[in-house]
Amino acid sequence: MSNPVPPGDQGGPVPAWGRKLTVPCPECGLPTHRHRTLDFDGVHISRPPSGPDPAHPDGQAQESEAAWIALMPGDYPARLFAGGEVYHLVGGIAWPGPHHRDYGSAKVAHDACCPGLHRGRPETSRGAAELWRAMRLRLARDVRPPR
């Protein structure tokens, strides 16, 4: 998904632990919401009990740090997107899949529909293809020279 933060790099556009920040996508320039995700390796979403520093369980640095993921601003119908494209937020952490109390809406990973990453319409889901088209139209409007 989105770029993880290199260890020790706190000066970039990605926020420090526990802060939500809207930053532009480096590929397309559209605003995204960056959140931590505990999805360490794409399979396991759990981690050992944390010590005083929640970013480093038991005071030790993980081999693979929790990644930052870029989410689209807003809520979208989860049924229109593939399973790996939807997330829900709990305590500022992006968790895979929709939340059972969100009544069918979910956050969507920006990488699923980013026009800078996908030269053609994404085929992963109907929702990703529609968002990709809407984002391309927005970019086309934004780059027109003023009259």
CSV table of N, CA and C in Angstrom, one decimal:
chain,number,residue,atom,x,y,z
A,1,MET,N,0.8,-1.2,0.0
A,1,MET,CA,0.0,0.0,0.0
A,1,MET,C,0.9,1.2,0.0
A,2,SER,N,0.6,2.1,0.9
A,2,SER,CA,1.4,3.4,0.9
A,2,SER,C,2.7,3.2,1.6
A,3,ASN,N,3.6,4.2,1.4
A,3,ASN,CA,4.9,4.2,1.8
A,3,ASN,C,5.1,4.1,3.3
A,4,PRO,N,5.8,3.2,3.9
A,4,PRO,CA,6.1,3.2,5.3
A,4,PRO,C,7.1,4.3,5.6
A,5,VAL,N,7.1,4.8,6.8
A,5,VAL,CA,8.1,5.8,7.2
A,5,VAL,C,9.4,5.1,7.6
A,6,PRO,N,10.5,5.6,7.1
A,6,PRO,CA,11.8,5.1,7.5
A,6,PRO,C,12.0,5.4,9.0
A,7,PRO,N,12.6,4.4,9.7
A,7,PRO,CA,12.9,4.7,11.2
A,7,PRO,C,13.6,6.0,11.4
A,8,GLY,N,13.2,6.8,12.3
A,8,GLY,CA,13.9,8.0,12.7
A,8,GLY,C,13.5,9.2,11.8
A,9,ASP,N,12.7,9.0,10.7
A,9,ASP,CA,12.3,10.1,9.9
A,9,ASP,C,11.0,10.7,10.4
A,10,GLN,N,11.2,11.8,11.1
A,10,GLN,CA,10.0,12.5,11.6
A,10,GLN,C,9.8,13.8,11.0
A,11,GLY,N,10.6,14.2,10.1
A,11,GLY,CA,10.5,15.6,9.5
A,11,GLY,C,9.7,15.6,8.2
A,12,GLY,N,9.3,14.5,7.7
A,12,GLY,CA,8.6,14.4,6.4
A,12,GLY,C,7.1,14.8,6.6
A,13,PRO,N,6.3,14.6,5.5
A,13,PRO,CA,4.9,15.0,5.6
A,13,PRO,C,4.1,14.0,6.4
A,14,VAL,N,4.6,12.9,6.9
A,14,VAL,CA,3.8,12.0,7.6
A,14,VAL,C,3.9,12.4,9.1
A,15,PRO,N,2.7,12.3,9.8
A,15,PRO,CA,2.7,12.8,11.2
A,15,PRO,C,3.3,11.9,12.2
A,16,ALA,N,3.6,12.4,13.3
A,16,ALA,CA,4.1,11.6,14.4
A,16,ALA,C,3.0,10.7,15.0
A,17,TRP,N,3.4,9.8,15.8
A,17,TRP,CA,2.4,8.8,16.3
A,17,TRP,C,1.2,9.4,16.9
A,18,GLY,N,0.0,9.0,16.5
A,18,GLY,CA,-1.3,9.4,17.1
A,18,GLY,C,-1.9,10.7,16.5
A,19,ARG,N,-1.2,11.3,15.5
A,19,ARG,CA,-1.8,12.5,14.9
A,19,ARG,C,-2.2,12.2,13.5
A,20,LYS,N,-3.4,12.6,13.2
A,20,LYS,CA,-3.9,12.5,11.8
A,20,LYS,C,-3.5,13.7,11.0
A,21,LEU,N,-3.1,13.6,9.8
A,21,LEU,CA,-2.6,14.7,9.0
A,21,LEU,C,-3.0,14.5,7.6
A,22,THR,N,-3.5,15.5,7.0
A,22,THR,CA,-3.9,15.4,5.6
A,22,THR,C,-2.7,15.9,4.8
A,23,VAL,N,-2.2,15.0,3.9
A,23,VAL,CA,-1.0,15.3,3.1
A,23,VAL,C,-1.3,15.0,1.6
A,24,PRO,N,-0.7,15.7,0.7
A,24,PRO,CA,-0.9,15.4,-0.7
A,24,PRO,C,-0.2,14.1,-1.1
A,25,CYS,N,-0.8,13.3,-2.0
A,25,CYS,CA,-0.2,12.1,-2.5
A,25,CYS,C,1.0,12.5,-3.3
A,26,PRO,N,2.1,11.8,-3.2
A,26,PRO,CA,3.3,12.1,-4.0
A,26,PRO,C,3.2,11.8,-5.4
A,27,GLU,N,2.2,10.9,-5.8
A,27,GLU,CA,2.0,10.5,-7.2
A,27,GLU,C,1.1,11.4,-7.9
A,28,CYS,N,0.0,11.8,-7.3
A,28,CYS,CA,-1.0,12.6,-8.0
A,28,CYS,C,-1.3,14.0,-7.4
A,29,GLY,N,-0.9,14.2,-6.2
A,29,GLY,CA,-1.0,15.5,-5.6
A,29,GLY,C,-2.3,15.8,-4.9
A,30,LEU,N,-3.3,14.8,-4.9
A,30,LEU,CA,-4.6,15.0,-4.3
A,30,LEU,C,-4.4,14.7,-2.8
A,31,PRO,N,-5.3,15.4,-1.9
A,31,PRO,CA,-5.1,15.2,-0.5
A,31,PRO,C,-5.5,13.8,0.0
A,32,THR,N,-4.7,13.3,0.9
A,32,THR,CA,-5.0,12.0,1.5
A,32,THR,C,-4.9,12.1,3.0
A,33,HIS,N,-5.6,11.2,3.7
A,33,HIS,CA,-5.4,11.2,5.2
A,33,HIS,C,-4.5,10.0,5.5
A,34,ARG,N,-3.4,10.3,6.2
A,34,ARG,CA,-2.4,9.3,6.6
A,34,ARG,C,-2.7,8.7,8.0
A,35,HIS,N,-2.8,7.4,8.1
A,35,HIS,CA,-3.0,6.8,9.4
A,35,HIS,C,-2.0,5.6,9.5
A,36,ARG,N,-1.7,5.3,10.7
A,36,ARG,CA,-0.9,4.1,11.0
A,36,ARG,C,-1.8,2.9,10.8
A,37,THR,N,-1.1,1.8,10.4
A,37,THR,CA,-1.8,0.5,10.3
A,37,THR,C,-0.9,-0.5,10.9
A,38,LEU,N,-1.6,-1.5,11.6
A,38,LEU,CA,-0.8,-2.5,12.3
A,38,LEU,C,-0.6,-3.7,11.4
A,39,ASP,N,-0.9,-3.6,10.1
A,39,ASP,CA,-0.8,-4.7,9.2
A,39,ASP,C,0.7,-4.8,8.8
A,40,PHE,N,1.5,-5.5,9.6
A,40,PHE,CA,2.9,-5.6,9.5
A,40,PHE,C,3.4,-6.2,8.2
A,41,ASP,N,2.8,-7.4,7.9
A,41,ASP,CA,3.3,-8.1,6.7
A,41,ASP,C,2.3,-8.5,5.7
A,42,GLY,N,1.1,-7.9,5.8
A,42,GLY,CA,0.1,-8.2,4.8
A,42,GLY,C,-0.8,-9.3,5.2
A,43,VAL,N,-0.4,-10.1,6.2
A,43,VAL,CA,-1.1,-11.3,6.7
A,43,VAL,C,-1.5,-11.1,8.1
A,44,HIS,N,-0.6,-10.8,9.0
A,44,HIS,CA,-0.9,-10.7,10.4
A,44,HIS,C,-1.2,-9.2,10.8
A,45,ILE,N,-2.3,-9.0,11.5
A,45,ILE,CA,-2.6,-7.7,11.9
A,45,ILE,C,-2.5,-7.5,13.4
A,46,SER,N,-2.0,-8.5,14.1
A,46,SER,CA,-1.9,-8.4,15.5
A,46,SER,C,-0.4,-8.2,15.8
A,47,ARG,N,-0.1,-7.7,17.1
A,47,ARG,CA,1.3,-7.5,17.5
A,47,ARG,C,1.4,-7.8,19.0
A,48,PRO,N,2.6,-8.0,19.5
A,48,PRO,CA,2.7,-8.3,20.9
A,48,PRO,C,2.3,-7.2,21.7
A,49,PRO,N,1.9,-7.4,23.0
A,49,PRO,CA,1.5,-6.3,23.9
A,49,PRO,C,2.5,-5.2,23.9
A,50,SER,N,2.1,-4.0,23.9
A,50,SER,CA,3.0,-2.9,23.8
A,50,SER,C,3.5,-2.5,25.2
A,51,GLY,N,4.7,-1.9,25.2
A,51,GLY,CA,5.3,-1.4,26.4
A,51,GLY,C,4.9,0.1,26.6
A,52,PRO,N,5.7,0.9,27.2
A,52,PRO,CA,5.4,2.3,27.4
A,52,PRO,C,5.3,3.1,26.1
A,53,ASP,N,6.1,2.7,25.1
A,53,ASP,CA,6.0,3.3,23.7
A,53,ASP,C,5.2,2.4,22.8
A,54,PRO,N,3.9,2.8,22.5
A,54,PRO,CA,3.1,1.9,21.7
A,54,PRO,C,3.6,1.6,20.3
A,55,ALA,N,4.5,2.4,19.8
A,55,ALA,CA,5.1,2.1,18.5
A,55,ALA,C,6.1,1.0,18.5
A,56,HIS,N,6.7,0.7,19.7
A,56,HIS,CA,7.7,-0.3,19.9
A,56,HIS,C,7.3,-1.3,21.0
A,57,PRO,N,6.6,-2.4,20.7
A,57,PRO,CA,6.2,-3.3,21.7
A,57,PRO,C,7.4,-3.8,22.6
A,58,ASP,N,7.2,-3.8,23.9
A,58,ASP,CA,8.2,-4.2,24.9
A,58,ASP,C,9.5,-3.4,24.8
A,59,GLY,N,9.4,-2.2,24.3
A,59,GLY,CA,10.6,-1.3,24.2
A,59,GLY,C,11.5,-1.7,23.1
A,60,GLN,N,11.3,-2.7,22.3
A,60,GLN,CA,12.1,-3.1,21.2
A,60,GLN,C,11.5,-2.7,19.9
A,61,ALA,N,12.4,-2.3,19.0
A,61,ALA,CA,11.9,-1.9,17.6
A,61,ALA,C,11.5,-3.2,16.9
A,62,GLN,N,10.4,-3.2,16.2
A,62,GLN,CA,10.0,-4.3,15.4
A,62,GLN,C,10.9,-4.4,14.2
A,63,GLU,N,11.0,-5.6,13.6
A,63,GLU,CA,11.8,-5.8,12.4
A,63,GLU,C,11.2,-5.0,11.2
A,64,SER,N,9.8,-5.0,11.2
A,64,SER,CA,9.1,-4.2,10.2
A,64,SER,C,8.2,-3.3,11.0
A,65,GLU,N,8.4,-2.0,10.9
A,65,GLU,CA,7.6,-1.0,11.6
A,65,GLU,C,6.2,-1.0,11.0
A,66,ALA,N,5.3,-0.6,11.9
A,66,ALA,CA,3.9,-0.4,11.3
A,66,ALA,C,4.0,0.7,10.2
A,67,ALA,N,3.2,0.4,9.2
A,67,ALA,CA,3.3,1.3,8.0
A,67,ALA,C,2.3,2.4,8.1
A,68,TRP,N,2.5,3.5,7.4
A,68,TRP,CA,1.5,4.6,7.3
A,68,TRP,C,0.7,4.2,6.0
A,69,ILE,N,-0.6,4.4,6.0
A,69,ILE,CA,-1.4,4.1,4.8
A,69,ILE,C,-2.1,5.4,4.5
A,70,ALA,N,-2.2,5.7,3.2
A,70,ALA,CA,-3.0,6.8,2.7
A,70,ALA,C,-4.4,6.4,2.5
A,71,LEU,N,-5.3,7.1,3.1
A,71,LEU,CA,-6.8,6.8,2.9
A,71,LEU,C,-7.4,8.0,2.2
A,72,MET,N,-8.5,7.7,1.5
A,72,MET,CA,-9.2,8.7,0.8
A,72,MET,C,-10.1,9.5,1.9
A,73,PRO,N,-10.1,10.8,1.8
A,73,PRO,CA,-11.1,11.5,2.7
A,73,PRO,C,-12.5,11.1,2.4
A,74,GLY,N,-13.3,10.8,3.5
A,74,GLY,CA,-14.7,10.5,3.3
A,74,GLY,C,-14.9,9.0,3.6
A,75,ASP,N,-16.2,8.7,3.6
A,75,ASP,CA,-16.7,7.3,3.7
A,75,ASP,C,-17.3,6.9,2.4
A,76,TYR,N,-17.1,5.6,2.1
A,76,TYR,CA,-17.6,5.0,0.8
A,76,TYR,C,-18.3,3.7,1.1
A,77,PRO,N,-19.2,3.3,0.2
A,77,PRO,CA,-19.9,2.0,0.4
A,77,PRO,C,-19.0,0.9,0.3
A,78,ALA,N,-18.8,0.1,1.3
A,78,ALA,CA,-17.8,-1.0,1.4
A,78,ALA,C,-18.1,-2.0,0.3
A,79,ARG,N,-19.4,-2.2,0.0
A,79,ARG,CA,-19.8,-3.3,-0.9
A,79,ARG,C,-19.2,-3.0,-2.4
A,80,LEU,N,-18.9,-1.8,-2.7
A,80,LEU,CA,-18.4,-1.5,-4.0
A,80,LEU,C,-16.9,-1.7,-4.2
A,81,PHE,N,-16.2,-2.0,-3.1
A,81,PHE,CA,-14.7,-2.1,-3.1
A,81,PHE,C,-14.3,-3.5,-2.8
A,82,ALA,N,-13.1,-3.9,-3.3
A,82,ALA,CA,-12.5,-5.2,-3.0
A,82,ALA,C,-12.1,-5.2,-1.5
A,83,GLY,N,-12.0,-6.4,-0.9
A,83,GLY,CA,-11.7,-6.5,0.5
A,83,GLY,C,-10.4,-5.8,0.9
A,84,GLY,N,-9.4,-5.9,0.1
A,84,GLY,CA,-8.1,-5.3,0.5
A,84,GLY,C,-8.1,-3.8,0.3
A,85,GLU,N,-9.1,-3.2,-0.2
A,85,GLU,CA,-9.2,-1.8,-0.4
A,85,GLU,C,-9.9,-1.0,0.7
A,86,VAL,N,-10.6,-1.7,1.6
A,86,VAL,CA,-11.4,-1.0,2.6
A,86,VAL,C,-10.8,-1.1,4.0
A,87,TYR,N,-10.9,-0.1,4.8
A,87,TYR,CA,-10.4,0.0,6.1
A,87,TYR,C,-11.4,0.7,7.0
A,88,HIS,N,-11.2,0.6,8.3
A,88,HIS,CA,-12.0,1.3,9.3
A,88,HIS,C,-11.0,1.9,10.3
A,89,LEU,N,-11.4,3.0,11.0
A,89,LEU,CA,-10.5,3.6,11.9
A,89,LEU,C,-11.0,3.3,13.4
A,90,VAL,N,-10.1,2.9,14.2
A,90,VAL,CA,-10.4,2.7,15.6
A,90,VAL,C,-9.1,3.3,16.4
A,91,GLY,N,-9.4,4.3,17.1
A,91,GLY,CA,-8.3,4.9,17.9
A,91,GLY,C,-7.2,5.5,17.0
A,92,GLY,N,-7.5,5.9,15.8
A,92,GLY,CA,-6.5,6.5,14.9
A,92,GLY,C,-5.7,5.5,14.2
A,93,ILE,N,-6.0,4.2,14.3
A,93,ILE,CA,-5.4,3.1,13.6
A,93,ILE,C,-6.3,2.6,12.5
A,94,ALA,N,-5.7,2.5,11.3
A,94,ALA,CA,-6.5,1.9,10.2
A,94,ALA,C,-6.4,0.4,10.2
A,95,TRP,N,-7.6,-0.2,10.4
A,95,TRP,CA,-7.7,-1.6,10.4
A,95,TRP,C,-8.3,-2.2,9.1
A,96,PRO,N,-7.8,-3.3,8.6
A,96,PRO,CA,-8.4,-3.8,7.4
A,96,PRO,C,-9.9,-4.2,7.5
A,97,GLY,N,-10.6,-3.9,6.5
A,97,GLY,CA,-12.0,-4.3,6.4
A,97,GLY,C,-12.9,-3.3,7.0
A,98,PRO,N,-14.2,-3.4,6.7
A,98,PRO,CA,-15.2,-2.4,7.2
A,98,PRO,C,-15.5,-2.8,8.7
A,99,HIS,N,-15.9,-1.7,9.5
A,99,HIS,CA,-16.3,-2.0,10.9
A,99,HIS,C,-17.7,-2.4,10.9
A,100,HIS,N,-18.1,-3.3,11.8
A,100,HIS,CA,-19.5,-3.8,11.9
A,100,HIS,C,-20.5,-2.7,12.3
A,101,ARG,N,-20.0,-1.6,12.9
A,101,ARG,CA,-20.9,-0.5,13.3
A,101,ARG,C,-21.0,0.6,12.3
A,102,ASP,N,-20.3,0.5,11.2
A,102,ASP,CA,-20.3,1.6,10.2
A,102,ASP,C,-21.4,1.5,9.2
A,103,TYR,N,-22.2,0.5,9.3
A,103,TYR,CA,-23.4,0.3,8.5
A,103,TYR,C,-23.1,0.4,7.0
A,104,GLY,N,-22.1,-0.4,6.6
A,104,GLY,CA,-21.8,-0.5,5.2
A,104,GLY,C,-20.9,0.5,4.6
A,105,SER,N,-20.4,1.5,5.4
A,105,SER,CA,-19.5,2.4,4.8
A,105,SER,C,-18.1,2.1,5.4
A,106,ALA,N,-17.1,2.6,4.6
A,106,ALA,CA,-15.7,2.3,5.0
A,106,ALA,C,-14.8,3.4,4.4
A,107,LYS,N,-13.6,3.4,5.0
A,107,LYS,CA,-12.5,4.2,4.4
A,107,LYS,C,-11.9,3.4,3.3
A,108,VAL,N,-11.3,4.1,2.3
A,108,VAL,CA,-10.8,3.4,1.1
A,108,VAL,C,-9.3,3.8,1.0
A,109,ALA,N,-8.5,2.8,0.7
A,109,ALA,CA,-7.0,3.1,0.5
A,109,ALA,C,-6.9,3.9,-0.8
A,110,HIS,N,-6.1,5.0,-0.7
A,110,HIS,CA,-5.9,5.9,-1.8
A,110,HIS,C,-5.2,5.1,-3.0
A,111,ASP,N,-4.3,4.2,-2.6
A,111,ASP,CA,-3.5,3.5,-3.7
A,111,ASP,C,-4.5,2.6,-4.6
A,112,ALA,N,-5.6,2.3,-4.1
A,112,ALA,CA,-6.6,1.5,-4.9
A,112,ALA,C,-7.1,2.3,-6.1
A,113,CYS,N,-7.1,3.6,-6.0
A,113,CYS,CA,-7.7,4.4,-7.1
A,113,CYS,C,-6.8,5.6,-7.5
A,114,CYS,N,-5.6,5.7,-7.1
A,114,CYS,CA,-4.7,6.8,-7.4
A,114,CYS,C,-4.4,6.9,-8.9
A,115,PRO,N,-4.8,8.0,-9.5
A,115,PRO,CA,-4.5,8.2,-11.0
A,115,PRO,C,-3.0,8.2,-11.3
A,116,GLY,N,-2.2,8.6,-10.3
A,116,GLY,CA,-0.7,8.5,-10.5
A,116,GLY,C,-0.1,7.1,-10.5
A,117,LEU,N,-0.8,6.2,-9.8
A,117,LEU,CA,-0.3,4.8,-9.8
A,117,LEU,C,-0.9,3.9,-10.8
A,118,HIS,N,-2.2,4.3,-11.2
A,118,HIS,CA,-2.9,3.5,-12.2
A,118,HIS,C,-3.0,4.3,-13.5
A,119,ARG,N,-2.4,3.9,-14.6
A,119,ARG,CA,-2.5,4.6,-15.8
A,119,ARG,C,-3.8,4.4,-16.5
A,120,GLY,N,-4.4,3.2,-16.3
A,120,GLY,CA,-5.7,2.8,-16.8
A,120,GLY,C,-6.6,2.6,-15.6
A,121,ARG,N,-7.9,2.4,-16.0
A,121,ARG,CA,-8.9,2.2,-15.0
A,121,ARG,C,-8.6,0.9,-14.2
A,122,PRO,N,-8.6,1.0,-12.8
A,122,PRO,CA,-8.4,-0.2,-12.0
A,122,PRO,C,-9.5,-1.2,-12.2
A,123,GLU,N,-9.1,-2.4,-12.3
A,123,GLU,CA,-10.1,-3.5,-12.5
A,123,GLU,C,-10.4,-4.3,-11.2
A,124,THR,N,-9.8,-3.8,-10.1
A,124,THR,CA,-10.0,-4.5,-8.8
A,124,THR,C,-11.4,-4.5,-8.3
A,125,SER,N,-12.1,-3.4,-8.5
A,125,SER,CA,-13.5,-3.2,-8.0
A,125,SER,C,-14.2,-2.1,-8.7
A,126,ARG,N,-15.5,-2.1,-8.7
A,126,ARG,CA,-16.3,-1.1,-9.4
A,126,ARG,C,-16.0,0.3,-8.7
A,127,GLY,N,-16.0,0.3,-7.3
A,127,GLY,CA,-15.8,1.5,-6.6
A,127,GLY,C,-14.4,2.1,-6.9
A,128,ALA,N,-13.4,1.3,-7.0
A,128,ALA,CA,-12.0,1.9,-7.3
A,128,ALA,C,-12.0,2.5,-8.7
A,129,ALA,N,-12.7,1.8,-9.7
A,129,ALA,CA,-12.7,2.4,-11.0
A,129,ALA,C,-13.5,3.7,-11.0
A,130,GLU,N,-14.6,3.8,-10.3
A,130,GLU,CA,-15.4,5.1,-10.3
A,130,GLU,C,-14.6,6.2,-9.6
A,131,LEU,N,-13.9,5.9,-8.5
A,131,LEU,CA,-13.1,6.9,-7.8
A,131,LEU,C,-12.0,7.3,-8.7
A,132,TRP,N,-11.3,6.4,-9.4
A,132,TRP,CA,-10.2,6.7,-10.2
A,132,TRP,C,-10.7,7.7,-11.3
A,133,ARG,N,-11.8,7.5,-11.9
A,133,ARG,CA,-12.4,8.4,-12.9
A,133,ARG,C,-12.7,9.7,-12.3
A,134,ALA,N,-13.3,9.8,-11.2
A,134,ALA,CA,-13.6,11.1,-10.5
A,134,ALA,C,-12.3,11.9,-10.2
A,135,MET,N,-11.3,11.2,-9.7
A,135,MET,CA,-10.0,11.8,-9.4
A,135,MET,C,-9.3,12.3,-10.7
A,136,ARG,N,-9.4,11.6,-11.8
A,136,ARG,CA,-8.8,12.0,-13.0
A,136,ARG,C,-9.5,13.3,-13.5
A,137,LEU,N,-10.8,13.3,-13.4
A,137,LEU,CA,-11.6,14.5,-13.8
A,137,LEU,C,-11.2,15.7,-13.0
A,138,ARG,N,-11.1,15.5,-11.7
A,138,ARG,CA,-10.7,16.6,-10.8
A,138,ARG,C,-9.3,17.1,-11.1
A,139,LEU,N,-8.4,16.2,-11.4
A,139,LEU,CA,-7.0,16.6,-11.8
A,139,LEU,C,-7.0,17.4,-13.1
A,140,ALA,N,-7.9,16.9,-14.1
A,140,ALA,CA,-8.0,17.6,-15.4
A,140,ALA,C,-8.5,19.0,-15.2
A,141,ARG,N,-9.5,19.2,-14.3
A,141,ARG,CA,-10.1,20.5,-14.0
A,141,ARG,C,-9.0,21.4,-13.4
A,142,ASP,N,-8.3,20.9,-12.5
A,142,ASP,CA,-7.3,21.7,-11.7
A,142,ASP,C,-6.1,22.2,-12.5
A,143,VAL,N,-5.8,21.4,-13.6
A,143,VAL,CA,-4.6,21.8,-14.3
A,143,VAL,C,-4.9,22.7,-15.6
A,144,ARG,N,-6.2,23.0,-15.8
A,144,ARG,CA,-6.5,23.9,-16.9
A,144,ARG,C,-6.0,25.3,-16.7
A,145,PRO,N,-5.4,25.9,-17.7
A,145,PRO,CA,-4.9,27.3,-17.5
A,145,PRO,C,-6.1,28.2,-17.3
A,146,PRO,N,-5.9,29.2,-16.4
A,146,PRO,CA,-7.0,30.2,-16.1
A,146,PRO,C,-7.2,31.0,-17.3
A,147,ARG,N,-8.5,31.5,-17.5
A,147,ARG,CA,-8.9,32.3,-18.7
A,147,ARG,C,-8.6,33.7,-18.4
